[in-house]
Amino acid sequence: MLNITIDGRALEAREGQTVLEAAREAGIHIPTLCYLAERSAIGSCRVCVVDVEGQDAPVPACTTRVVDGMQVQTATERVLKYRRMAVDLLISNHGLDSTDYCFSCVKNGACELQAVAREVGVSHPTFPVAQTRKPVLDSNPFL
Ligand code: FES
């Protein structure tokens, strides 16, 4: 077993576990979006970032393996800022209005991205909303 600390709590983790897995086993919540348990983690959304002592920048909890003596912080000012920025970028091509209504698809109100945006304090995109609707290509019968 490896001895680690998450948010000041001393924990034991197994060799090969990720920070996210160790945190979840201890009941410590770290928000995620792209992580799917039992699939290989891709670490692309950066919503799960955490601070690890000795690291220059926050690292994704879902792809970072625990090491003995590791000290992790899940909610530093820097981590919260990184998370907000990641979510802000992700919703920049969604039609989220100031009332938290999203016009992008039928999942409004039952959307994981909306829920995470609420959790990290992003109520609307601060980046210009990209227009993602493209013309339908129907010239090929296969399509
Ligand atoms: S959940 Fe997306 S990078 Fe970790």
PDB file of C-alpha atoms and ligand atoms in Angstrom:
ATOM      1  CA  MET A   1       0.000   0.000   0.000  1.00  0.00           C
ATOM      2  CA  LEU A   2       1.017   3.570  -0.675  1.00  0.00           C
ATOM      3  CA  ASN A   3       0.523   6.381   1.790  1.00  0.00           C
ATOM      4  CA  ILE A   4      -0.899   9.538   0.280  1.00  0.00           C
ATOM      5  CA  THR A   5      -2.642  12.658   1.498  1.00  0.00           C
ATOM      6  CA  ILE A   6      -5.683  14.192  -0.191  1.00  0.00           C
ATOM      7  CA  ASP A   7      -6.954  17.493   1.191  1.00  0.00           C
ATOM      8  CA  GLY A   8      -5.048  16.839   4.385  1.00  0.00           C
ATOM      9  CA  ARG A   9      -6.525  13.352   4.882  1.00  0.00           C
ATOM     10  CA  ALA A  10      -4.013  10.559   5.227  1.00  0.00           C
ATOM     11  CA  LEU A  11      -5.078   7.651   3.010  1.00  0.00           C
ATOM     12  CA  GLU A  12      -3.785   4.338   1.799  1.00  0.00           C
ATOM     13  CA  ALA A  13      -3.874   3.723  -1.938  1.00  0.00           C
ATOM     14  CA  ARG A  14      -2.984   0.753  -4.085  1.00  0.00           C
ATOM     15  CA  GLU A  15      -0.097   0.687  -6.527  1.00  0.00           C
ATOM     16  CA  GLY A  16      -1.422   1.591  -9.999  1.00  0.00           C
ATOM     17  CA  GLN A  17      -4.445   3.503  -8.741  1.00  0.00           C
ATOM     18  CA  THR A  18      -5.115   6.961 -10.062  1.00  0.00           C
ATOM     19  CA  VAL A  19      -5.611   9.948  -7.798  1.00  0.00           C
ATOM     20  CA  LEU A  20      -9.271   9.990  -8.870  1.00  0.00           C
ATOM     21  CA  GLU A  21      -9.794   6.326  -7.920  1.00  0.00           C
ATOM     22  CA  ALA A  22      -8.120   6.819  -4.543  1.00  0.00           C
ATOM     23  CA  ALA A  23     -10.175   9.959  -3.888  1.00  0.00           C
ATOM     24  CA  ARG A  24     -13.444   8.267  -4.828  1.00  0.00           C
ATOM     25  CA  GLU A  25     -12.697   5.293  -2.601  1.00  0.00           C
ATOM     26  CA  ALA A  26     -12.189   7.742   0.261  1.00  0.00           C
ATOM     27  CA  GLY A  27     -15.424   9.568  -0.539  1.00  0.00           C
ATOM     28  CA  ILE A  28     -13.631  12.691  -1.778  1.00  0.00           C
ATOM     29  CA  HIS A  29     -15.445  14.276  -4.708  1.00  0.00           C
ATOM     30  CA  ILE A  30     -13.512  15.468  -7.746  1.00  0.00           C
ATOM     31  CA  PRO A  31     -15.692  16.554 -10.687  1.00  0.00           C
ATOM     32  CA  THR A  32     -15.182  14.716 -13.994  1.00  0.00           C
ATOM     33  CA  LEU A  33     -16.564  14.802 -17.503  1.00  0.00           C
ATOM     34  CA  CYS A  34     -14.545  12.643 -19.887  1.00  0.00           C
ATOM     35  CA  TYR A  35     -13.668   9.930 -17.370  1.00  0.00           C
ATOM     36  CA  LEU A  36     -15.469   6.625 -17.811  1.00  0.00           C
ATOM     37  CA  ALA A  37     -14.763   3.940 -15.231  1.00  0.00           C
ATOM     38  CA  GLU A  38     -13.599   0.636 -16.731  1.00  0.00           C
ATOM     39  CA  ARG A  39     -12.415   2.395 -19.896  1.00  0.00           C
ATOM     40  CA  SER A  40      -8.987   3.830 -20.477  1.00  0.00           C
ATOM     41  CA  ALA A  41      -8.870   7.375 -19.170  1.00  0.00           C
ATOM     42  CA  ILE A  42      -8.096   9.929 -21.849  1.00  0.00           C
ATOM     43  CA  GLY A  43      -7.556  12.957 -19.647  1.00  0.00           C
ATOM     44  CA  SER A  44      -8.880  15.401 -22.191  1.00  0.00           C
ATOM     45  CA  CYS A  45     -11.465  17.606 -20.474  1.00  0.00           C
ATOM     46  CA  ARG A  46      -9.206  18.767 -17.597  1.00  0.00           C
ATOM     47  CA  VAL A  47     -12.197  19.161 -15.281  1.00  0.00           C
ATOM     48  CA  CYS A  48     -10.657  16.769 -12.733  1.00  0.00           C
ATOM     49  CA  VAL A  49      -7.421  18.702 -12.265  1.00  0.00           C
ATOM     50  CA  VAL A  50      -5.806  18.686  -8.824  1.00  0.00           C
ATOM     51  CA  ASP A  51      -2.683  20.201  -7.327  1.00  0.00           C
ATOM     52  CA  VAL A  52       0.087  17.760  -6.466  1.00  0.00           C
ATOM     53  CA  GLU A  53       2.917  18.986  -4.293  1.00  0.00           C
ATOM     54  CA  GLY A  54       6.057  19.384  -6.393  1.00  0.00           C
ATOM     55  CA  GLN A  55       4.188  19.777  -9.698  1.00  0.00           C
ATOM     56  CA  ASP A  56       4.366  23.138 -11.494  1.00  0.00           C
ATOM     57  CA  ALA A  57       0.808  22.943 -12.809  1.00  0.00           C
ATOM     58  CA  PRO A  58      -2.381  21.098 -11.883  1.00  0.00           C
ATOM     59  CA  VAL A  59      -2.602  17.538 -13.206  1.00  0.00           C
ATOM     60  CA  PRO A  60      -5.650  15.477 -14.226  1.00  0.00           C
ATOM     61  CA  ALA A  61      -6.664  13.212 -11.337  1.00  0.00           C
ATOM     62  CA  CYS A  62      -8.087  10.613 -13.731  1.00  0.00           C
ATOM     63  CA  THR A  63      -4.751   9.861 -15.429  1.00  0.00           C
ATOM     64  CA  THR A  64      -2.248  10.592 -12.657  1.00  0.00           C
ATOM     65  CA  ARG A  65      -1.108   7.511 -10.759  1.00  0.00           C
ATOM     66  CA  VAL A  66      -0.554   7.732  -7.037  1.00  0.00           C
ATOM     67  CA  VAL A  67       2.981   7.540  -5.684  1.00  0.00           C
ATOM     68  CA  ASP A  68       4.018   6.969  -2.117  1.00  0.00           C
ATOM     69  CA  GLY A  69       4.065  10.186  -0.107  1.00  0.00           C
ATOM     70  CA  MET A  70       2.030  12.113  -2.689  1.00  0.00           C
ATOM     71  CA  GLN A  71       0.215  15.174  -1.348  1.00  0.00           C
ATOM     72  CA  VAL A  72      -2.855  16.210  -3.307  1.00  0.00           C
ATOM     73  CA  GLN A  73      -5.128  19.239  -2.986  1.00  0.00           C
ATOM     74  CA  THR A  74      -8.452  19.083  -4.841  1.00  0.00           C
ATOM     75  CA  ALA A  75      -9.762  22.598  -4.318  1.00  0.00           C
ATOM     76  CA  THR A  76      -6.971  25.183  -4.242  1.00  0.00           C
ATOM     77  CA  GLU A  77      -7.667  28.585  -5.759  1.00  0.00           C
ATOM     78  CA  ARG A  78      -5.510  27.611  -8.750  1.00  0.00           C
ATOM     79  CA  VAL A  79      -7.360  24.308  -9.261  1.00  0.00           C
ATOM     80  CA  LEU A  80     -10.766  25.986  -9.082  1.00  0.00           C
ATOM     81  CA  LYS A  81      -9.608  28.600 -11.608  1.00  0.00           C
ATOM     82  CA  TYR A  82      -8.318  25.895 -14.001  1.00  0.00           C
ATOM     83  CA  ARG A  83     -11.599  23.961 -13.706  1.00  0.00           C
ATOM     84  CA  ARG A  84     -13.689  27.039 -14.391  1.00  0.00           C
ATOM     85  CA  MET A  85     -11.559  27.828 -17.449  1.00  0.00           C
ATOM     86  CA  ALA A  86     -11.844  24.243 -18.772  1.00  0.00           C
ATOM     87  CA  VAL A  87     -15.632  24.257 -18.370  1.00  0.00           C
ATOM     88  CA  ASP A  88     -15.909  27.774 -19.783  1.00  0.00           C
ATOM     89  CA  LEU A  89     -14.100  26.602 -22.931  1.00  0.00           C
ATOM     90  CA  LEU A  90     -16.253  23.467 -23.161  1.00  0.00           C
ATOM     91  CA  ILE A  91     -19.509  25.404 -23.010  1.00  0.00           C
ATOM     92  CA  SER A  92     -18.301  28.083 -25.411  1.00  0.00           C
ATOM     93  CA  ASN A  93     -19.990  26.230 -28.272  1.00  0.00           C
ATOM     94  CA  HIS A  94     -23.188  25.599 -26.342  1.00  0.00           C
ATOM     95  CA  GLY A  95     -26.120  27.957 -26.327  1.00  0.00           C
ATOM     96  CA  LEU A  96     -26.249  28.377 -22.545  1.00  0.00           C
ATOM     97  CA  ASP A  97     -28.096  31.572 -21.692  1.00  0.00           C
ATOM     98  CA  SER A  98     -28.034  33.655 -18.516  1.00  0.00           C
ATOM     99  CA  THR A  99     -30.939  31.638 -17.058  1.00  0.00           C
ATOM    100  CA  ASP A 100     -28.944  28.381 -17.353  1.00  0.00           C
ATOM    101  CA  TYR A 101     -31.123  27.226 -20.250  1.00  0.00           C
ATOM    102  CA  CYS A 102     -29.151  25.499 -22.994  1.00  0.00           C
ATOM    103  CA  PHE A 103     -30.413  25.632 -26.553  1.00  0.00           C
ATOM    104  CA  SER A 104     -27.820  23.187 -27.930  1.00  0.00           C
ATOM    105  CA  CYS A 105     -29.753  19.945 -27.608  1.00  0.00           C
ATOM    106  CA  VAL A 106     -32.704  18.200 -26.014  1.00  0.00           C
ATOM    107  CA  LYS A 107     -30.723  17.253 -22.892  1.00  0.00           C
ATOM    108  CA  ASN A 108     -31.183  20.700 -21.379  1.00  0.00           C
ATOM    109  CA  GLY A 109     -31.686  20.213 -17.643  1.00  0.00           C
ATOM    110  CA  ALA A 110     -30.420  16.606 -17.733  1.00  0.00           C
ATOM    111  CA  CYS A 111     -26.960  17.420 -19.044  1.00  0.00           C
ATOM    112  CA  GLU A 112     -23.768  16.410 -17.254  1.00  0.00           C
ATOM    113  CA  LEU A 113     -21.878  19.380 -18.691  1.00  0.00           C
ATOM    114  CA  GLN A 114     -24.533  21.779 -17.395  1.00  0.00           C
ATOM    115  CA  ALA A 115     -24.348  20.127 -13.971  1.00  0.00           C
ATOM    116  CA  VAL A 116     -20.559  20.403 -13.834  1.00  0.00           C
ATOM    117  CA  ALA A 117     -20.753  24.019 -15.044  1.00  0.00           C
ATOM    118  CA  ARG A 118     -23.110  24.776 -12.162  1.00  0.00           C
ATOM    119  CA  GLU A 119     -20.849  22.934  -9.721  1.00  0.00           C
ATOM    120  CA  VAL A 120     -17.720  24.889 -10.673  1.00  0.00           C
ATOM    121  CA  GLY A 121     -19.562  28.201 -10.868  1.00  0.00           C
ATOM    122  CA  VAL A 122     -19.754  28.797 -14.614  1.00  0.00           C
ATOM    123  CA  SER A 123     -23.215  30.122 -15.423  1.00  0.00           C
ATOM    124  CA  HIS A 124     -22.615  31.178 -19.016  1.00  0.00           C
ATOM    125  CA  PRO A 125     -19.700  31.166 -21.465  1.00  0.00           C
ATOM    126  CA  THR A 126     -17.359  34.125 -21.267  1.00  0.00           C
ATOM    127  CA  PHE A 127     -15.885  33.260 -24.648  1.00  0.00           C
ATOM    128  CA  PRO A 128     -17.840  34.126 -27.763  1.00  0.00           C
ATOM    129  CA  VAL A 129     -20.355  31.387 -28.543  1.00  0.00           C
ATOM    130  CA  ALA A 130     -19.237  29.567 -31.662  1.00  0.00           C
ATOM    131  CA  GLN A 131     -21.833  28.820 -34.276  1.00  0.00           C
ATOM    132  CA  THR A 132     -21.432  25.104 -34.865  1.00  0.00           C
ATOM    133  CA  ARG A 133     -24.376  24.396 -37.148  1.00  0.00           C
ATOM    134  CA  LYS A 134     -23.062  23.425 -40.550  1.00  0.00           C
ATOM    135  CA  PRO A 135     -24.995  22.824 -43.731  1.00  0.00           C
ATOM    136  CA  VAL A 136     -26.244  19.244 -44.157  1.00  0.00           C
ATOM    137  CA  LEU A 137     -24.283  17.325 -46.801  1.00  0.00           C
ATOM    138  CA  ASP A 138     -26.871  15.184 -48.583  1.00  0.00           C
ATOM    139  CA  SER A 139     -25.386  14.956 -52.081  1.00  0.00           C
ATOM    140  CA  ASN A 140     -24.151  11.382 -51.497  1.00  0.00           C
ATOM    141  CA  PRO A 141     -26.951   8.798 -51.016  1.00  0.00           C
ATOM    142  CA  PHE A 142     -24.681   6.866 -48.607  1.00  0.00           C
ATOM    143  CA  LEU A 143     -24.734   9.805 -46.211  1.00  0.00           C
TER     144      LEU A 143
HETATM  145  S1  FES B   1     -12.189  13.614 -16.252  1.00  0.00           S
HETATM  146 FE1  FES B   1     -11.578  14.604 -18.046  1.00  0.00          FE
HETATM  147  S2  FES B   1      -9.454  14.900 -17.768  1.00  0.00           S
HETATM  148 FE2  FES B   1     -10.065  13.773 -16.025  1.00  0.00          FE
END
